[in-house]
């Protein structure tokens, strides 16, 4: 859910666009199935965190674009802050133990 | 229909092109039939588009098929939508399945307590217990069912699912290892009774299901219902004598006999006091399971009316209660609501 919301921060995306963006954001670790994606979208739309932006027809097929709502952005911000605090606490403990920590986004 | 939807439909109708691959699309659409019609009416086109974008253009000659992972995700979505999706109707079905899980686990826990207490009492008195097995596996099954019931009632649904699945698997193994005559008559309903609670638990207690912690006192009825039976079995009553009223009573004084009476009474109360449709339908489902369990015992055997007669009466009572529960429960379900994606304001 966190990655799906993140995928909609910069621009509205359609179903498969969200799948691709989530995969990109997670470095290929998370590959959403279509059934799972729509389960997530149902939940996010039900909670008012995403909403329909527009509909387009691409190569004769329907694409529905979803965008992040203000509530969605606020929830994502809170969740990001919580995860960042957890990560900072882990780094701090590791440093105290004498282990160096890689900067975020560094090579695995 | 909005202007955007109208425009989408027109373009979609223009899309038909004989040279385009259609087999994969047809198979994806077939998979989506697992979803309720109202959900498909709203989502099918965009889901098919997403599936096909993901798969790319695969010519029909290669016999493309949807991936198993995708099919599983659609099946999981179908369960969620049907049992907890948007709308009061799906929520009512979800609650029905959760109640069926709890009632099924309560029955199995009741059998478990009965079996454990009976074995313990027999061991303490150095007496043989009717039907007692020397293998420890039945004890394992009994304990697992009791733990699964307690965990589910107290809101620990994750552990409850694991333990209930293990209990169901052990019970099915025991049923499969039973004597051949038992396999023909009692095995199918017993297998049903061992399978339905874990399956209902898995399906009903999904991520969006409301977390409910039931009070400790609700764990007591299955225990309380079995203890008098255990005490009675040790009372100095000639149960195995040919005295017919006693024989008839002995067939009723069993865990499944007590459960049948309790289900019938609860069904009557549900009908008279206007209980919610989910409660009515759950009691009807529990009643059907007990009916299947009881039917082999109600099979008419000439000269043994005293044995099958009471079972037949209980089956009749169950049918009398189940039918109005199903009719009124179905009729009282909230109307189906069309699922709509979140709209832009």
Tab-separated table of C-alpha atoms in Angstrom:
chain	number	residue	atom	x	y	z
A	1	UNK	CA	0.000	0.000	0.000
A	2	UNK	CA	2.895	2.340	0.840
A	3	UNK	CA	4.520	1.730	-2.547
A	4	UNK	CA	1.212	2.057	-4.416
A	5	UNK	CA	0.640	5.464	-2.787
A	6	UNK	CA	4.235	6.469	-3.525
A	7	UNK	CA	3.748	5.499	-7.165
A	8	UNK	CA	1.009	8.145	-7.438
A	9	UNK	CA	2.896	11.051	-5.840
A	10	UNK	CA	4.390	12.573	-9.001
A	11	UNK	CA	1.517	11.973	-11.423
A	12	UNK	CA	-1.732	10.033	-11.870
A	13	UNK	CA	-1.193	6.507	-13.179
A	14	UNK	CA	-3.359	3.756	-14.604
A	15	UNK	CA	-3.441	0.158	-13.316
A	16	UNK	CA	-0.488	-1.312	-15.169
A	17	UNK	CA	1.393	1.992	-14.788
A	18	UNK	CA	1.141	1.569	-10.992
A	19	UNK	CA	2.398	-2.027	-11.274
A	20	UNK	CA	5.424	-0.846	-13.269
A	21	UNK	CA	6.163	2.083	-10.957
A	22	UNK	CA	5.924	-0.094	-7.820
A	23	UNK	CA	8.367	-2.537	-9.372
A	24	UNK	CA	10.720	0.329	-10.232
A	25	UNK	CA	10.448	1.917	-6.770
A	26	UNK	CA	11.185	-1.380	-5.057
A	27	UNK	CA	14.129	-2.204	-7.287
A	28	UNK	CA	12.230	-5.180	-8.719
A	29	UNK	CA	11.465	-6.741	-5.327
A	30	UNK	CA	7.711	-6.093	-5.440
A	31	UNK	CA	5.793	-7.285	-8.485
A	32	UNK	CA	2.118	-6.574	-7.909
A	33	UNK	CA	-0.335	-9.017	-9.442
A	34	UNK	CA	-3.299	-7.410	-11.168
A	35	UNK	CA	-5.807	-8.958	-8.738
A	36	UNK	CA	-3.759	-7.696	-5.783
A	37	UNK	CA	-3.445	-4.233	-7.364
A	38	UNK	CA	-7.198	-3.824	-7.650
A	39	UNK	CA	-7.670	-5.082	-4.098
A	40	UNK	CA	-5.243	-2.352	-2.983
A	41	UNK	CA	-6.926	0.279	-5.172
A	42	UNK	CA	-10.351	-0.653	-3.772
A	43	UNK	CA	-9.050	-0.186	-0.243
A	44	UNK	CA	-7.253	3.084	-0.999
A	45	UNK	CA	-10.273	4.500	-2.854
A	46	UNK	CA	-12.588	3.326	-0.051
A	47	UNK	CA	-10.438	5.195	2.488
A	48	UNK	CA	-10.356	8.296	0.270
A	49	UNK	CA	-6.590	8.103	-0.251
A	50	UNK	CA	-6.781	7.825	-4.062
A	51	UNK	CA	-9.467	8.816	-6.548
A	52	UNK	CA	-10.210	8.514	-10.232
A	53	UNK	CA	-8.396	11.183	-12.223
A	54	UNK	CA	-9.532	10.463	-15.796
A	55	UNK	CA	-10.305	7.739	-18.299
A	56	UNK	CA	-8.468	7.270	-21.572
A	57	UNK	CA	-8.576	4.767	-24.396
A	58	UNK	CA	-5.183	3.421	-25.382
A	59	UNK	CA	-4.945	1.027	-28.357
A	60	UNK	CA	-8.675	0.498	-28.064
A	61	UNK	CA	-8.567	-0.406	-24.376
A	62	UNK	CA	-9.824	1.413	-21.303
A	63	UNK	CA	-7.281	2.977	-18.993
A	64	UNK	CA	-8.417	4.527	-15.738
A	65	UNK	CA	-5.910	6.876	-14.155
A	66	UNK	CA	-5.835	7.257	-10.388
A	67	UNK	CA	-4.395	10.153	-8.424
A	68	UNK	CA	-3.339	10.708	-4.843
A	69	UNK	CA	-5.789	12.762	-2.738
A	70	UNK	CA	-4.712	15.282	-0.099
A	71	UNK	CA	-5.608	12.726	2.578
A	72	UNK	CA	-3.528	10.127	0.719
A	73	UNK	CA	-0.531	12.484	0.627
A	74	UNK	CA	-0.888	13.188	4.357
A	75	UNK	CA	-1.123	9.481	5.259
A	76	UNK	CA	1.859	8.702	3.045
A	77	UNK	CA	3.853	11.512	4.674
A	78	UNK	CA	3.045	10.134	8.142
A	79	UNK	CA	3.969	6.604	7.122
A	80	UNK	CA	7.215	7.788	5.506
A	81	UNK	CA	8.115	9.695	8.689
A	82	UNK	CA	7.396	6.605	10.789
A	83	UNK	CA	9.551	4.383	8.582
A	84	UNK	CA	12.328	7.004	8.534
A	85	UNK	CA	12.274	7.168	12.345
A	86	UNK	CA	12.505	3.361	12.527
A	87	UNK	CA	15.401	3.357	10.071
A	88	UNK	CA	17.176	6.163	11.986
A	89	UNK	CA	16.803	4.237	15.248
A	90	UNK	CA	18.266	1.106	13.630
A	91	UNK	CA	21.206	3.074	12.176
A	92	UNK	CA	21.889	4.767	15.476
A	93	UNK	CA	22.015	1.415	17.299
A	94	UNK	CA	24.251	-0.082	14.615
A	95	UNK	CA	26.650	2.883	14.860
A	96	UNK	CA	26.729	2.493	18.646
A	97	UNK	CA	27.681	-1.121	18.090
A	98	UNK	CA	30.577	0.014	15.938
A	99	UNK	CA	29.099	-1.028	12.622
A	100	UNK	CA	29.164	1.421	9.739
A	101	UNK	CA	25.816	1.941	7.976
A	102	UNK	CA	25.468	2.507	4.275
A	103	UNK	CA	23.662	5.634	3.121
A	104	UNK	CA	20.077	5.084	2.011
A	105	UNK	CA	19.855	3.909	-1.570
A	106	UNK	CA	23.465	2.680	-1.528
A	107	UNK	CA	24.545	-0.543	-3.199
A	108	UNK	CA	23.311	-3.732	-1.581
B	1	UNK	CA	-23.005	7.332	-17.807
B	2	UNK	CA	-20.434	10.125	-17.827
B	3	UNK	CA	-19.087	11.684	-21.014
B	4	UNK	CA	-15.773	9.950	-20.417
B	5	UNK	CA	-17.460	6.563	-20.024
B	6	UNK	CA	-19.576	7.118	-23.139
B	7	UNK	CA	-16.488	8.053	-25.112
B	8	UNK	CA	-14.624	4.999	-23.746
B	9	UNK	CA	-17.396	2.654	-24.797
B	10	UNK	CA	-17.490	4.045	-28.333
B	11	UNK	CA	-13.755	3.624	-28.745
B	12	UNK	CA	-13.871	0.138	-27.260
B	13	UNK	CA	-16.504	-0.866	-29.788
B	14	UNK	CA	-14.306	0.486	-32.593
B	15	UNK	CA	-11.401	-1.627	-31.412
B	16	UNK	CA	-12.613	-4.926	-32.891
B	17	UNK	CA	-9.942	-6.095	-35.278
B	18	UNK	CA	-9.931	-9.652	-36.627
B	19	UNK	CA	-6.138	-9.779	-36.831
B	20	UNK	CA	-5.615	-9.053	-33.121
B	21	UNK	CA	-4.931	-11.950	-30.742
B	22	UNK	CA	-8.071	-12.683	-28.741
B	23	UNK	CA	-7.393	-16.000	-27.021
B	24	UNK	CA	-5.534	-14.571	-24.026
B	25	UNK	CA	-8.118	-11.830	-23.608
B	26	UNK	CA	-10.895	-14.433	-23.645
B	27	UNK	CA	-9.084	-16.479	-21.019
B	28	UNK	CA	-8.507	-13.459	-18.799
B	29	UNK	CA	-12.178	-12.544	-19.086
B	30	UNK	CA	-13.094	-16.123	-18.141
B	31	UNK	CA	-10.887	-15.845	-15.033
B	32	UNK	CA	-12.550	-12.552	-14.108
B	33	UNK	CA	-15.899	-14.338	-13.957
B	34	UNK	CA	-14.840	-15.363	-10.446
B	35	UNK	CA	-15.660	-11.773	-9.482
B	36	UNK	CA	-19.253	-10.656	-8.770
B	37	UNK	CA	-21.113	-9.307	-11.813
B	38	UNK	CA	-21.482	-5.848	-10.240
B	39	UNK	CA	-17.717	-5.630	-9.715
B	40	UNK	CA	-16.981	-6.831	-13.245
B	41	UNK	CA	-19.375	-4.274	-14.698
B	42	UNK	CA	-17.198	-1.569	-13.181
B	43	UNK	CA	-13.704	-3.038	-13.386
B	44	UNK	CA	-13.523	-5.695	-16.109
B	45	UNK	CA	-12.388	-3.503	-19.004
B	46	UNK	CA	-9.548	-1.820	-17.139
B	47	UNK	CA	-8.446	-5.097	-15.562
B	48	UNK	CA	-8.363	-6.838	-18.940
B	49	UNK	CA	-6.391	-3.895	-20.339
B	50	UNK	CA	-3.905	-4.163	-17.463
B	51	UNK	CA	-3.572	-7.941	-17.920
B	52	UNK	CA	-2.929	-7.589	-21.650
B	53	UNK	CA	-0.463	-4.714	-21.235
B	54	UNK	CA	1.439	-6.861	-18.780
B	55	UNK	CA	1.431	-9.926	-21.054
B	56	UNK	CA	2.198	-8.092	-24.305
B	57	UNK	CA	0.863	-9.240	-27.662
B	58	UNK	CA	1.028	-13.021	-27.734
B	59	UNK	CA	-0.297	-14.643	-30.943
B	60	UNK	CA	-3.163	-17.095	-30.481
B	61	UNK	CA	-1.135	-19.827	-32.227
B	62	UNK	CA	1.091	-20.043	-29.154
B	63	UNK	CA	-1.937	-20.900	-26.983
B	64	UNK	CA	-1.286	-18.223	-24.352
B	65	UNK	CA	-2.707	-18.757	-20.892
B	66	UNK	CA	-2.989	-16.482	-17.858
B	67	UNK	CA	-0.207	-17.065	-15.320
B	68	UNK	CA	-1.094	-19.088	-12.239
B	69	UNK	CA	-0.031	-16.227	-9.974
B	70	UNK	CA	-2.419	-13.869	-11.754
B	71	UNK	CA	-5.271	-16.374	-11.500
B	72	UNK	CA	-4.578	-16.806	-7.787
B	73	UNK	CA	-4.635	-13.028	-7.285
B	74	UNK	CA	-8.013	-12.801	-9.044
B	75	UNK	CA	-9.360	-15.655	-6.901
B	76	UNK	CA	-8.129	-13.904	-3.748
B	77	UNK	CA	-9.707	-10.632	-4.922
B	78	UNK	CA	-12.985	-12.469	-5.602
B	79	UNK	CA	-13.044	-13.835	-2.042
B	80	UNK	CA	-12.329	-10.388	-0.619
B	81	UNK	CA	-14.916	-8.639	-2.753
B	82	UNK	CA	-17.590	-11.241	-2.041
B	83	UNK	CA	-16.921	-11.465	1.691
B	84	UNK	CA	-15.842	-7.974	2.612
B	85	UNK	CA	-15.913	-5.701	-0.381
B	86	UNK	CA	-17.871	-2.512	-0.803
B	87	UNK	CA	-21.472	-2.656	0.327
B	88	UNK	CA	-23.494	-4.049	3.177
B	89	UNK	CA	-24.344	-7.257	1.284
B	90	UNK	CA	-20.717	-8.346	0.952
B	91	UNK	CA	-20.145	-7.417	4.598
B	92	UNK	CA	-23.114	-9.597	5.615
B	93	UNK	CA	-21.760	-12.554	3.639
B	94	UNK	CA	-18.359	-12.000	5.222
B	95	UNK	CA	-19.899	-12.044	8.692
B	96	UNK	CA	-21.810	-15.220	7.762
B	97	UNK	CA	-18.602	-17.002	6.787
B	98	UNK	CA	-16.848	-15.839	9.960
B	99	UNK	CA	-19.723	-17.124	12.103
B	100	UNK	CA	-19.691	-20.465	10.251
B	101	UNK	CA	-15.970	-20.719	11.027
B	102	UNK	CA	-16.531	-20.009	14.726
B	103	UNK	CA	-19.516	-22.374	15.005
B	104	UNK	CA	-17.586	-25.132	13.233
B	105	UNK	CA	-14.577	-24.611	15.487
B	106	UNK	CA	-16.864	-24.591	18.545
B	107	UNK	CA	-18.252	-27.980	17.517
B	108	UNK	CA	-14.805	-29.442	16.931
B	109	UNK	CA	-13.573	-27.976	20.246
B	110	UNK	CA	-16.573	-29.587	21.936
B	111	UNK	CA	-15.635	-32.975	20.460
B	112	UNK	CA	-12.051	-32.302	21.523
B	113	UNK	CA	-12.919	-31.552	25.153
B	114	UNK	CA	-15.222	-34.567	25.253
B	115	UNK	CA	-12.490	-36.819	23.874
B	116	UNK	CA	-9.757	-35.486	26.158
B	117	UNK	CA	-11.829	-35.583	29.354
B	118	UNK	CA	-13.110	-39.044	28.506
B	119	UNK	CA	-9.601	-40.359	27.883
B	120	UNK	CA	-8.216	-38.720	31.007
B	121	UNK	CA	-11.022	-40.128	33.145
B	122	UNK	CA	-10.548	-43.585	31.671
B	123	UNK	CA	-6.805	-43.433	32.240
B	124	UNK	CA	-7.286	-42.297	35.852
B	125	UNK	CA	-9.703	-45.141	36.551
B	126	UNK	CA	-7.689	-47.687	34.537
B	127	UNK	CA	-10.826	-48.428	32.563
B	128	UNK	CA	-11.287	-48.739	28.831
B	129	UNK	CA	-13.134	-45.857	27.165
B	130	UNK	CA	-15.495	-46.731	24.314
B	131	UNK	CA	-13.859	-45.788	21.052
B	132	UNK	CA	-10.589	-44.801	22.696
B	133	UNK	CA	-7.581	-45.224	20.461
B	134	UNK	CA	-4.124	-46.148	21.585
B	135	UNK	CA	-2.550	-43.730	19.104
B	136	UNK	CA	-1.739	-40.221	20.377
B	137	UNK	CA	-2.862	-38.663	17.074
B	138	UNK	CA	-6.523	-38.202	18.126
B	139	UNK	CA	-5.287	-36.377	21.219
B	140	UNK	CA	-3.213	-34.078	19.003
B	141	UNK	CA	-6.259	-33.354	16.852
B	142	UNK	CA	-8.413	-32.643	19.917
B	143	UNK	CA	-5.869	-30.220	21.374
B	144	UNK	CA	-5.363	-28.445	18.047
B	145	UNK	CA	-9.115	-27.879	17.585
B	146	UNK	CA	-9.473	-26.473	21.109
B	147	UNK	CA	-6.494	-24.121	20.611
B	148	UNK	CA	-7.799	-23.009	17.197
B	149	UNK	CA	-11.238	-22.229	18.629
B	150	UNK	CA	-9.826	-20.264	21.574
B	151	UNK	CA	-7.429	-18.320	19.317
B	152	UNK	CA	-10.141	-17.421	16.803
B	153	UNK	CA	-12.545	-16.305	19.523
B	154	UNK	CA	-9.910	-14.135	21.218
B	155	UNK	CA	-8.992	-12.371	17.978
B	156	UNK	CA	-5.703	-14.178	17.246
B	157	UNK	CA	-6.901	-15.061	13.769
B	158	UNK	CA	-3.452	-15.511	12.212
B	159	UNK	CA	-2.363	-18.279	14.624
B	160	UNK	CA	-5.928	-19.649	14.604
B	161	UNK	CA	-5.744	-20.196	10.835
B	162	UNK	CA	-2.475	-22.136	11.092
B	163	UNK	CA	-3.651	-24.291	14.007
B	164	UNK	CA	-7.093	-24.918	12.461
B	165	UNK	CA	-5.501	-25.955	9.166
B	166	UNK	CA	-3.247	-28.378	11.058
B	167	UNK	CA	-6.221	-29.695	13.056
B	168	UNK	CA	-8.216	-30.196	9.857
B	169	UNK	CA	-5.326	-32.019	8.198
B	170	UNK	CA	-4.816	-34.354	11.193
B	171	UNK	CA	-8.555	-35.043	11.414
B	172	UNK	CA	-8.738	-35.837	7.690
B	173	UNK	CA	-5.814	-38.253	8.103
B	174	UNK	CA	-7.653	-39.962	10.958
B	175	UNK	CA	-10.853	-40.181	8.904
B	176	UNK	CA	-8.914	-41.635	5.959
B	177	UNK	CA	-7.329	-44.228	8.238
B	178	UNK	CA	-10.712	-45.312	9.627
B	179	UNK	CA	-12.343	-48.695	8.993
B	180	UNK	CA	-13.763	-49.314	5.520
B	181	UNK	CA	-17.396	-49.403	6.658
B	182	UNK	CA	-16.930	-46.039	8.356
B	183	UNK	CA	-15.408	-44.650	5.164
B	184	UNK	CA	-18.564	-45.385	3.201
B	185	UNK	CA	-21.065	-43.841	5.594
B	186	UNK	CA	-19.704	-41.405	8.101
B	187	UNK	CA	-16.484	-40.310	6.412
B	188	UNK	CA	-17.843	-37.725	3.924
B	189	UNK	CA	-19.774	-35.678	6.529
B	190	UNK	CA	-16.907	-36.003	9.007
B	191	UNK	CA	-14.466	-34.813	6.335
B	192	UNK	CA	-16.802	-31.912	5.586
B	193	UNK	CA	-16.949	-31.001	9.263
B	194	UNK	CA	-13.141	-31.089	9.461
B	195	UNK	CA	-12.642	-29.025	6.277
B	196	UNK	CA	-15.278	-26.298	6.474
B	197	UNK	CA	-14.118	-24.513	9.688
B	198	UNK	CA	-10.493	-23.982	8.529
B	199	UNK	CA	-11.616	-22.968	5.031
B	200	UNK	CA	-14.213	-20.538	6.397
B	201	UNK	CA	-11.594	-19.178	8.803
B	202	UNK	CA	-9.151	-18.571	5.946
B	203	UNK	CA	-11.767	-16.983	3.695
B	204	UNK	CA	-13.695	-14.951	6.257
B	205	UNK	CA	-10.947	-13.491	8.436
B	206	UNK	CA	-9.135	-11.589	5.676
B	207	UNK	CA	-7.107	-8.402	6.037
B	208	UNK	CA	-10.133	-6.091	5.893
B	209	UNK	CA	-12.333	-8.162	8.193
B	210	UNK	CA	-13.211	-6.366	11.433
B	211	UNK	CA	-10.994	-7.528	14.299
B	212	UNK	CA	-13.275	-8.853	17.025
B	213	UNK	CA	-12.198	-10.181	20.405
B	214	UNK	CA	-14.998	-12.248	21.869
B	215	UNK	CA	-15.325	-12.427	25.673
B	216	UNK	CA	-13.838	-15.389	27.514
B	217	UNK	CA	-17.262	-16.498	28.708
B	218	UNK	CA	-18.225	-17.414	25.121
B	219	UNK	CA	-15.493	-20.053	25.151
B	220	UNK	CA	-17.275	-21.917	27.905
B	221	UNK	CA	-20.379	-23.370	26.151
B	222	UNK	CA	-18.493	-26.076	24.215
B	223	UNK	CA	-16.721	-27.090	27.426
B	224	UNK	CA	-19.832	-26.861	29.579
B	225	UNK	CA	-21.886	-28.886	27.097
B	226	UNK	CA	-19.529	-31.846	27.197
B	227	UNK	CA	-18.882	-32.167	30.921
B	228	UNK	CA	-22.369	-33.488	31.816
B	229	UNK	CA	-21.949	-36.065	29.047
B	230	UNK	CA	-18.675	-37.237	30.514
B	231	UNK	CA	-20.199	-37.437	33.980
B	232	UNK	CA	-23.218	-39.302	32.609
B	233	UNK	CA	-21.015	-41.804	30.841
B	234	UNK	CA	-19.512	-42.662	34.229
B	235	UNK	CA	-22.836	-42.792	36.026
B	236	UNK	CA	-24.051	-46.256	37.058
B	237	UNK	CA	-26.653	-46.383	34.291
B	238	UNK	CA	-26.942	-49.512	32.150
B	239	UNK	CA	-26.553	-47.629	28.828
B	240	UNK	CA	-25.779	-50.820	26.996
B	241	UNK	CA	-28.844	-52.633	28.317
B	242	UNK	CA	-31.785	-53.429	26.100
B	243	UNK	CA	-33.992	-50.942	27.985
B	244	UNK	CA	-35.261	-48.961	25.023
B	245	UNK	CA	-35.800	-45.475	26.518
B	246	UNK	CA	-32.233	-45.527	27.815
B	247	UNK	CA	-30.893	-46.625	24.450
B	248	UNK	CA	-32.836	-43.860	22.722
B	249	UNK	CA	-31.561	-41.309	25.228
B	250	UNK	CA	-27.976	-42.495	24.846
B	251	UNK	CA	-28.038	-41.670	21.138
B	252	UNK	CA	-29.133	-38.114	21.954
B	253	UNK	CA	-26.638	-37.619	24.774
B	254	UNK	CA	-23.604	-37.266	22.561
B	255	UNK	CA	-21.673	-34.115	21.587
B	256	UNK	CA	-23.278	-34.017	18.152
B	257	UNK	CA	-26.721	-34.654	19.677
B	258	UNK	CA	-26.246	-31.725	22.059
B	259	UNK	CA	-24.899	-29.551	19.203
B	260	UNK	CA	-27.891	-30.435	17.059
B	261	UNK	CA	-30.356	-29.476	19.790
B	262	UNK	CA	-28.402	-26.249	20.492
B	263	UNK	CA	-28.375	-25.356	16.783
B	264	UNK	CA	-32.112	-26.000	16.456
B	265	UNK	CA	-32.906	-23.927	19.571
B	266	UNK	CA	-30.635	-21.078	18.404
B	267	UNK	CA	-32.317	-21.214	14.990
B	268	UNK	CA	-35.771	-20.876	16.545
B	269	UNK	CA	-34.569	-17.962	18.706
B	270	UNK	CA	-33.006	-16.325	15.612
B	271	UNK	CA	-36.297	-16.580	13.754
B	272	UNK	CA	-38.456	-15.347	16.627
B	273	UNK	CA	-36.197	-12.502	17.773
B	274	UNK	CA	-35.299	-11.175	14.326
B	275	UNK	CA	-31.569	-11.890	14.329
B	276	UNK	CA	-29.401	-10.468	11.540
B	277	UNK	CA	-29.359	-12.330	8.196
B	278	UNK	CA	-25.705	-13.296	8.703
B	279	UNK	CA	-26.573	-15.068	11.972
B	280	UNK	CA	-29.526	-16.845	10.331
B	281	UNK	CA	-27.472	-18.011	7.359
B	282	UNK	CA	-24.574	-19.107	9.575
B	283	UNK	CA	-26.921	-21.157	11.751
B	284	UNK	CA	-28.450	-22.654	8.604
B	285	UNK	CA	-24.982	-23.636	7.351
B	286	UNK	CA	-24.076	-25.111	10.743
B	287	UNK	CA	-27.395	-26.950	10.714
B	288	UNK	CA	-26.660	-28.380	7.261
B	289	UNK	CA	-23.270	-29.640	8.433
B	290	UNK	CA	-24.876	-31.281	11.473
B	291	UNK	CA	-27.604	-32.714	9.256
B	292	UNK	CA	-24.974	-34.295	7.011
B	293	UNK	CA	-23.225	-35.618	10.127
B	294	UNK	CA	-26.452	-37.062	11.549
B	295	UNK	CA	-27.944	-38.543	8.380
B	296	UNK	CA	-25.870	-41.778	8.372
B	297	UNK	CA	-27.134	-42.457	11.918
B	298	UNK	CA	-30.734	-41.871	10.810
B	299	UNK	CA	-30.583	-44.552	8.121
B	300	UNK	CA	-33.548	-46.907	8.787
B	301	UNK	CA	-32.439	-50.337	9.917
B	302	UNK	CA	-35.302	-52.816	10.521
B	303	UNK	CA	-35.545	-53.794	14.181
B	304	UNK	CA	-33.234	-51.008	15.375
B	305	UNK	CA	-35.736	-48.169	15.454
B	306	UNK	CA	-34.607	-47.211	18.912
B	307	UNK	CA	-31.211	-46.270	17.470
B	308	UNK	CA	-32.052	-44.544	14.205
B	309	UNK	CA	-35.422	-43.161	15.342
B	310	UNK	CA	-34.065	-40.367	17.600
B	311	UNK	CA	-31.455	-39.459	14.959
B	312	UNK	CA	-34.198	-39.240	12.325
B	313	UNK	CA	-36.274	-37.005	14.615
B	314	UNK	CA	-33.304	-34.677	15.102
B	315	UNK	CA	-32.724	-34.573	11.335
B	316	UNK	CA	-36.364	-33.626	10.856
B	317	UNK	CA	-36.081	-30.860	13.453
B	318	UNK	CA	-32.962	-29.542	11.732
B	319	UNK	CA	-34.624	-29.455	8.316
B	320	UNK	CA	-37.642	-27.672	9.815
B	321	UNK	CA	-35.386	-24.949	11.201
B	322	UNK	CA	-32.880	-24.726	8.333
B	323	UNK	CA	-35.442	-23.984	5.611
B	324	UNK	CA	-36.932	-20.818	7.206
B	325	UNK	CA	-33.454	-19.682	8.271
B	326	UNK	CA	-32.236	-19.848	4.652
B	327	UNK	CA	-35.386	-18.247	3.235
B	328	UNK	CA	-35.546	-15.340	5.702
B	329	UNK	CA	-31.757	-14.909	5.857
B	330	UNK	CA	-31.476	-14.609	2.076
B	331	UNK	CA	-34.480	-12.326	1.863
B	332	UNK	CA	-33.157	-9.989	4.563
B	333	UNK	CA	-29.695	-9.598	3.005
B	334	UNK	CA	-29.009	-5.975	2.007
B	335	UNK	CA	-29.359	-5.293	-1.741
B	336	UNK	CA	-26.290	-5.635	-3.923
B	337	UNK	CA	-24.430	-2.376	-4.530
B	338	UNK	CA	-22.499	-1.514	-7.658
B	339	UNK	CA	-18.821	-1.044	-6.862
B	340	UNK	CA	-17.570	2.322	-8.121
B	341	UNK	CA	-13.984	3.390	-8.362
B	342	UNK	CA	-13.198	6.597	-6.458
B	343	UNK	CA	-14.349	9.553	-8.542
B	344	UNK	CA	-12.465	12.742	-9.114
B	345	UNK	CA	-14.230	15.670	-7.501
